[in-house]
Amino acid sequence: MVNLIGKKNTAVFISGKGSNLRNLIKFSKQKNSCIKIDLVISNNKNSKGLIYAKKNKIQTYITNFKNKKISEKKIIKYLKNSSIDLICLAGFMKILSKNFIKNFNNPILNIHPSLLPKYKGLNTHERVLKNKDKYSGATVHLVNSKLDSGTIIMQKKVNVLNKDTPKSLKSKVQQAEYWLYPRAIKKFLVNS
Ligand code: GRF
């Protein structure tokens, strides 16, 4: 059971709004939660998500990735100092190098706004609407060195309606993400 394996020290990586971070902080505060968020990392000093981290007294680290090698090296140092067991990417807009993944040597999860393997990369909602798909959704997957291609942990579907716009679909998919990410983390930790 989740509460028998102990809480995993978790770092959340963000770039923007941070609504998934906010949701994960809420999840981490539940009784018997399987994660404890110790660190929030951002490549963007203006990321609104940093406000949630500060409000919740979570340590933050900002590095702009202008020199990816140096930024990743500094992040690895922070992760090791905080004994981080798990990274959750939540709207983090930089691609982590093979070297980073190898050096961290612990699981990295990501949430992506489509039903992978469909629509890897950006502008997922626009592409779903253009193809007149009946469904879209969100996917939590393990991160490997190829973009949005690691093992899928869990997905949540949403219906696409004729009247949907990229904005309305985005908002539906984000609601699905808030439901999905905590459950996918639990599922992953219980099974690993
Ligand atoms: C989410 O839709 C996530 O799937 C994608 O970026 C968005 C981040 O939103 N990778 P937020 O910053 O968590 O509000």
mmCIF file of C-alpha atoms and ligand atoms in Angstrom:
data_model
loop_
_atom_site.group_PDB
_atom_site.id
_atom_site.type_symbol
_atom_site.label_atom_id
_atom_site.label_comp_id
_atom_site.label_asym_id
_atom_site.label_seq_id
_atom_site.Cartn_x
_atom_site.Cartn_y
_atom_site.Cartn_z
ATOM 1 C CA MET A 1 0.000 0.000 0.000
ATOM 2 C CA VAL A 2 1.102 3.552 -0.645
ATOM 3 C CA ASN A 3 1.445 4.554 3.010
ATOM 4 C CA LEU A 4 3.774 1.613 3.667
ATOM 5 C CA ILE A 5 6.374 2.683 1.134
ATOM 6 C CA GLY A 6 6.989 6.112 2.689
ATOM 7 C CA LYS A 7 6.686 9.505 1.077
ATOM 8 C CA LYS A 8 8.828 10.122 -1.979
ATOM 9 C CA ASN A 9 10.819 13.351 -1.922
ATOM 10 C CA THR A 10 9.551 15.054 -5.038
ATOM 11 C CA ALA A 11 10.713 17.954 -7.194
ATOM 12 C CA VAL A 12 8.221 19.610 -9.550
ATOM 13 C CA PHE A 13 9.544 21.377 -12.651
ATOM 14 C CA ILE A 14 7.450 24.211 -14.102
ATOM 15 C CA SER A 15 7.687 27.002 -16.668
ATOM 16 C CA GLY A 16 4.398 28.887 -16.481
ATOM 17 C CA LYS A 17 1.039 29.085 -14.759
ATOM 18 C CA GLY A 18 1.674 26.167 -12.412
ATOM 19 C CA SER A 19 -1.911 25.000 -11.981
ATOM 20 C CA ASN A 20 -0.736 21.382 -11.989
ATOM 21 C CA LEU A 21 1.869 22.275 -9.366
ATOM 22 C CA ARG A 22 -0.895 23.802 -7.266
ATOM 23 C CA ASN A 23 -2.919 20.606 -7.626
ATOM 24 C CA LEU A 24 0.082 18.420 -6.731
ATOM 25 C CA ILE A 25 0.793 20.522 -3.632
ATOM 26 C CA LYS A 26 -2.821 19.954 -2.573
ATOM 27 C CA PHE A 27 -2.386 16.221 -3.208
ATOM 28 C CA SER A 28 0.893 16.112 -1.246
ATOM 29 C CA LYS A 29 -0.888 17.579 1.777
ATOM 30 C CA GLN A 30 -3.505 14.847 1.951
ATOM 31 C CA LYS A 31 -3.221 12.452 4.838
ATOM 32 C CA ASN A 32 -1.145 9.422 3.746
ATOM 33 C CA SER A 33 -0.083 11.087 0.497
ATOM 34 C CA CYS A 34 2.736 9.195 -1.209
ATOM 35 C CA ILE A 35 4.737 12.342 -2.063
ATOM 36 C CA LYS A 36 6.303 15.267 -0.272
ATOM 37 C CA ILE A 37 7.188 18.236 -2.494
ATOM 38 C CA ASP A 38 10.580 19.529 -1.390
ATOM 39 C CA LEU A 39 11.676 21.520 -4.392
ATOM 40 C CA VAL A 40 10.190 23.483 -7.293
ATOM 41 C CA ILE A 41 12.415 24.207 -10.261
ATOM 42 C CA SER A 42 11.654 26.698 -13.009
ATOM 43 C CA ASN A 43 13.440 27.955 -16.084
ATOM 44 C CA ASN A 44 11.360 31.135 -15.921
ATOM 45 C CA LYS A 45 11.642 33.639 -13.093
ATOM 46 C CA ASN A 46 8.189 35.032 -13.970
ATOM 47 C CA SER A 47 6.452 31.682 -13.735
ATOM 48 C CA LYS A 48 3.270 32.248 -11.721
ATOM 49 C CA GLY A 49 3.640 28.774 -10.256
ATOM 50 C CA LEU A 50 6.560 30.018 -8.147
ATOM 51 C CA ILE A 51 4.026 31.927 -6.047
ATOM 52 C CA TYR A 52 2.363 28.651 -4.960
ATOM 53 C CA ALA A 53 5.748 27.225 -4.021
ATOM 54 C CA LYS A 54 6.600 30.264 -1.905
ATOM 55 C CA LYS A 55 3.167 30.328 -0.250
ATOM 56 C CA ASN A 56 3.703 26.721 0.749
ATOM 57 C CA LYS A 57 7.292 27.318 1.898
ATOM 58 C CA ILE A 58 8.735 24.994 -0.719
ATOM 59 C CA GLN A 59 12.304 25.673 -1.767
ATOM 60 C CA THR A 60 12.592 27.045 -5.314
ATOM 61 C CA TYR A 61 15.415 27.151 -7.781
ATOM 62 C CA ILE A 62 15.396 29.159 -11.014
ATOM 63 C CA THR A 63 17.839 28.667 -13.852
ATOM 64 C CA ASN A 64 17.213 30.007 -17.339
ATOM 65 C CA PHE A 65 18.671 27.182 -19.476
ATOM 66 C CA LYS A 66 20.543 29.671 -21.673
ATOM 67 C CA ASN A 67 23.408 27.267 -21.148
ATOM 68 C CA LYS A 68 21.607 23.944 -20.829
ATOM 69 C CA LYS A 69 24.669 22.007 -19.700
ATOM 70 C CA ILE A 70 25.371 24.403 -16.823
ATOM 71 C CA SER A 71 21.690 24.680 -15.813
ATOM 72 C CA GLU A 72 21.262 20.912 -15.738
ATOM 73 C CA LYS A 73 24.462 20.485 -13.742
ATOM 74 C CA LYS A 74 23.226 22.980 -11.134
ATOM 75 C CA ILE A 75 19.811 21.303 -10.975
ATOM 76 C CA ILE A 76 21.369 17.876 -10.425
ATOM 77 C CA LYS A 77 23.278 19.366 -7.484
ATOM 78 C CA TYR A 78 20.033 20.686 -5.951
ATOM 79 C CA LEU A 79 18.256 17.382 -6.540
ATOM 80 C CA LYS A 80 21.034 15.420 -4.862
ATOM 81 C CA ASN A 81 21.263 17.877 -1.925
ATOM 82 C CA SER A 82 17.514 17.524 -1.339
ATOM 83 C CA SER A 83 17.627 13.707 -1.800
ATOM 84 C CA ILE A 84 14.970 13.886 -4.491
ATOM 85 C CA ASP A 85 13.491 10.468 -5.411
ATOM 86 C CA LEU A 86 11.026 11.586 -8.067
ATOM 87 C CA ILE A 87 10.682 14.442 -10.566
ATOM 88 C CA CYS A 88 7.254 15.504 -11.819
ATOM 89 C CA LEU A 89 7.338 17.725 -14.876
ATOM 90 C CA ALA A 90 4.259 19.948 -14.910
ATOM 91 C CA GLY A 91 4.224 22.331 -17.837
ATOM 92 C CA PHE A 92 8.032 22.400 -18.006
ATOM 93 C CA MET A 93 8.899 23.702 -21.473
ATOM 94 C CA LYS A 94 12.519 22.560 -21.722
ATOM 95 C CA ILE A 95 13.692 19.179 -22.940
ATOM 96 C CA LEU A 96 15.970 17.431 -20.462
ATOM 97 C CA SER A 97 19.104 15.898 -21.941
ATOM 98 C CA LYS A 98 19.963 12.201 -22.037
ATOM 99 C CA ASN A 99 22.816 13.016 -19.706
ATOM 100 C CA PHE A 100 20.515 14.651 -17.157
ATOM 101 C CA ILE A 101 18.151 11.656 -17.168
ATOM 102 C CA LYS A 102 21.108 9.300 -16.719
ATOM 103 C CA ASN A 103 22.702 11.376 -13.928
ATOM 104 C CA PHE A 104 19.485 11.784 -11.962
ATOM 105 C CA ASN A 105 18.943 8.039 -12.116
ATOM 106 C CA ASN A 106 15.458 8.156 -10.534
ATOM 107 C CA PRO A 107 12.048 8.285 -12.224
ATOM 108 C CA ILE A 108 10.888 11.388 -14.075
ATOM 109 C CA LEU A 109 7.180 11.715 -14.881
ATOM 110 C CA ASN A 110 5.540 14.158 -17.268
ATOM 111 C CA ILE A 111 1.959 15.207 -17.959
ATOM 112 C CA HIS A 112 1.097 15.817 -21.600
ATOM 113 C CA PRO A 113 -2.140 17.341 -22.941
ATOM 114 C CA SER A 114 -3.098 14.628 -25.448
ATOM 115 C CA LEU A 115 -3.785 10.924 -25.625
ATOM 116 C CA LEU A 116 -0.235 9.833 -26.446
ATOM 117 C CA PRO A 117 1.153 8.465 -28.699
ATOM 118 C CA LYS A 118 -1.070 10.882 -30.626
ATOM 119 C CA TYR A 119 0.016 14.524 -30.765
ATOM 120 C CA LYS A 120 3.466 14.628 -29.231
ATOM 121 C CA GLY A 121 4.941 18.120 -28.911
ATOM 122 C CA LEU A 122 3.137 21.464 -28.933
ATOM 123 C CA ASN A 123 -0.285 22.786 -30.041
ATOM 124 C CA THR A 124 -2.063 19.528 -29.255
ATOM 125 C CA HIS A 125 -5.567 21.016 -28.995
ATOM 126 C CA GLU A 126 -5.346 22.795 -32.353
ATOM 127 C CA ARG A 127 -4.257 19.532 -34.022
ATOM 128 C CA VAL A 128 -7.024 17.489 -32.357
ATOM 129 C CA LEU A 129 -9.648 19.982 -33.590
ATOM 130 C CA LYS A 130 -8.156 20.137 -37.090
ATOM 131 C CA ASN A 131 -8.379 16.342 -37.371
ATOM 132 C CA LYS A 132 -11.946 16.366 -36.009
ATOM 133 C CA ASP A 133 -11.087 13.761 -33.365
ATOM 134 C CA LYS A 134 -13.950 12.661 -31.142
ATOM 135 C CA TYR A 135 -11.709 12.343 -28.076
ATOM 136 C CA SER A 136 -8.714 14.007 -26.563
ATOM 137 C CA GLY A 137 -7.295 13.885 -23.054
ATOM 138 C CA ALA A 138 -4.175 13.813 -20.953
ATOM 139 C CA THR A 139 -1.358 11.328 -20.443
ATOM 140 C CA VAL A 140 1.107 10.794 -17.606
ATOM 141 C CA HIS A 141 4.217 9.021 -18.831
ATOM 142 C CA LEU A 142 7.782 8.288 -17.852
ATOM 143 C CA VAL A 143 10.346 10.590 -19.407
ATOM 144 C CA ASN A 144 13.037 9.110 -21.609
ATOM 145 C CA SER A 145 15.407 10.750 -24.066
ATOM 146 C CA LYS A 146 12.757 10.976 -26.829
ATOM 147 C CA LEU A 147 10.071 13.689 -26.672
ATOM 148 C CA ASP A 148 6.774 12.521 -25.098
ATOM 149 C CA SER A 149 7.682 8.900 -25.801
ATOM 150 C CA GLY A 150 8.321 7.143 -22.465
ATOM 151 C CA THR A 151 6.152 4.388 -20.990
ATOM 152 C CA ILE A 152 2.559 5.501 -20.449
ATOM 153 C CA ILE A 153 1.442 5.274 -16.805
ATOM 154 C CA MET A 154 -2.180 6.419 -17.117
ATOM 155 C CA GLN A 155 -4.518 8.415 -19.367
ATOM 156 C CA LYS A 156 -7.795 10.301 -18.991
ATOM 157 C CA LYS A 157 -10.110 10.855 -21.955
ATOM 158 C CA VAL A 158 -12.353 13.844 -22.626
ATOM 159 C CA ASN A 159 -15.036 14.224 -25.303
ATOM 160 C CA VAL A 160 -14.391 16.708 -28.081
ATOM 161 C CA LEU A 161 -17.527 18.554 -29.173
ATOM 162 C CA ASN A 162 -18.169 20.301 -32.502
ATOM 163 C CA LYS A 163 -18.389 23.627 -30.710
ATOM 164 C CA ASP A 164 -14.997 23.216 -28.980
ATOM 165 C CA THR A 165 -12.272 25.791 -29.560
ATOM 166 C CA PRO A 166 -8.585 25.355 -28.609
ATOM 167 C CA LYS A 167 -9.390 27.377 -25.481
ATOM 168 C CA SER A 168 -12.410 25.319 -24.383
ATOM 169 C CA LEU A 169 -10.624 22.044 -25.136
ATOM 170 C CA LYS A 170 -7.560 23.183 -23.202
ATOM 171 C CA SER A 171 -9.686 23.959 -20.189
ATOM 172 C CA LYS A 172 -11.428 20.542 -20.373
ATOM 173 C CA VAL A 173 -8.100 18.729 -20.726
ATOM 174 C CA GLN A 174 -6.642 20.674 -17.793
ATOM 175 C CA GLN A 175 -9.519 19.549 -15.557
ATOM 176 C CA ALA A 176 -8.716 15.987 -16.652
ATOM 177 C CA GLU A 177 -5.048 16.617 -15.762
ATOM 178 C CA TYR A 178 -5.916 17.618 -12.202
ATOM 179 C CA TRP A 179 -7.819 14.350 -11.800
ATOM 180 C CA LEU A 180 -5.125 12.302 -13.515
ATOM 181 C CA TYR A 181 -1.699 13.371 -12.228
ATOM 182 C CA PRO A 182 -2.135 12.443 -8.538
ATOM 183 C CA ARG A 183 -3.715 9.085 -9.472
ATOM 184 C CA ALA A 184 -0.974 8.294 -11.966
ATOM 185 C CA ILE A 185 1.734 9.100 -9.392
ATOM 186 C CA LYS A 186 0.058 6.786 -6.869
ATOM 187 C CA LYS A 187 -0.296 4.025 -9.442
ATOM 188 C CA PHE A 188 3.335 4.379 -10.495
ATOM 189 C CA LEU A 189 4.718 4.388 -6.950
ATOM 190 C CA VAL A 190 2.630 1.417 -5.841
ATOM 191 C CA ASN A 191 3.757 -0.629 -8.821
ATOM 192 C CA SER A 192 7.448 0.297 -8.723
HETATM 193 C C1 GRF B 1 -0.490 21.421 -19.016
HETATM 194 O O1 GRF B 1 -1.573 21.394 -19.896
HETATM 195 C C2 GRF B 1 0.460 20.290 -19.297
HETATM 196 O O2 GRF B 1 -0.152 19.163 -19.826
HETATM 197 C C3 GRF B 1 1.370 20.880 -20.331
HETATM 198 O O3 GRF B 1 1.512 22.236 -19.964
HETATM 199 C C4 GRF B 1 0.370 22.658 -19.243
HETATM 200 C C5 GRF B 1 0.837 23.278 -17.964
HETATM 201 O O4 GRF B 1 -0.140 23.999 -17.279
HETATM 202 N N1 GRF B 1 2.602 20.131 -20.410
HETATM 203 P P1 GRF B 1 0.130 24.541 -15.812
HETATM 204 O O5 GRF B 1 1.397 25.371 -15.848
HETATM 205 O O6 GRF B 1 0.265 23.363 -14.891
HETATM 206 O O7 GRF B 1 -1.066 25.370 -15.466
#
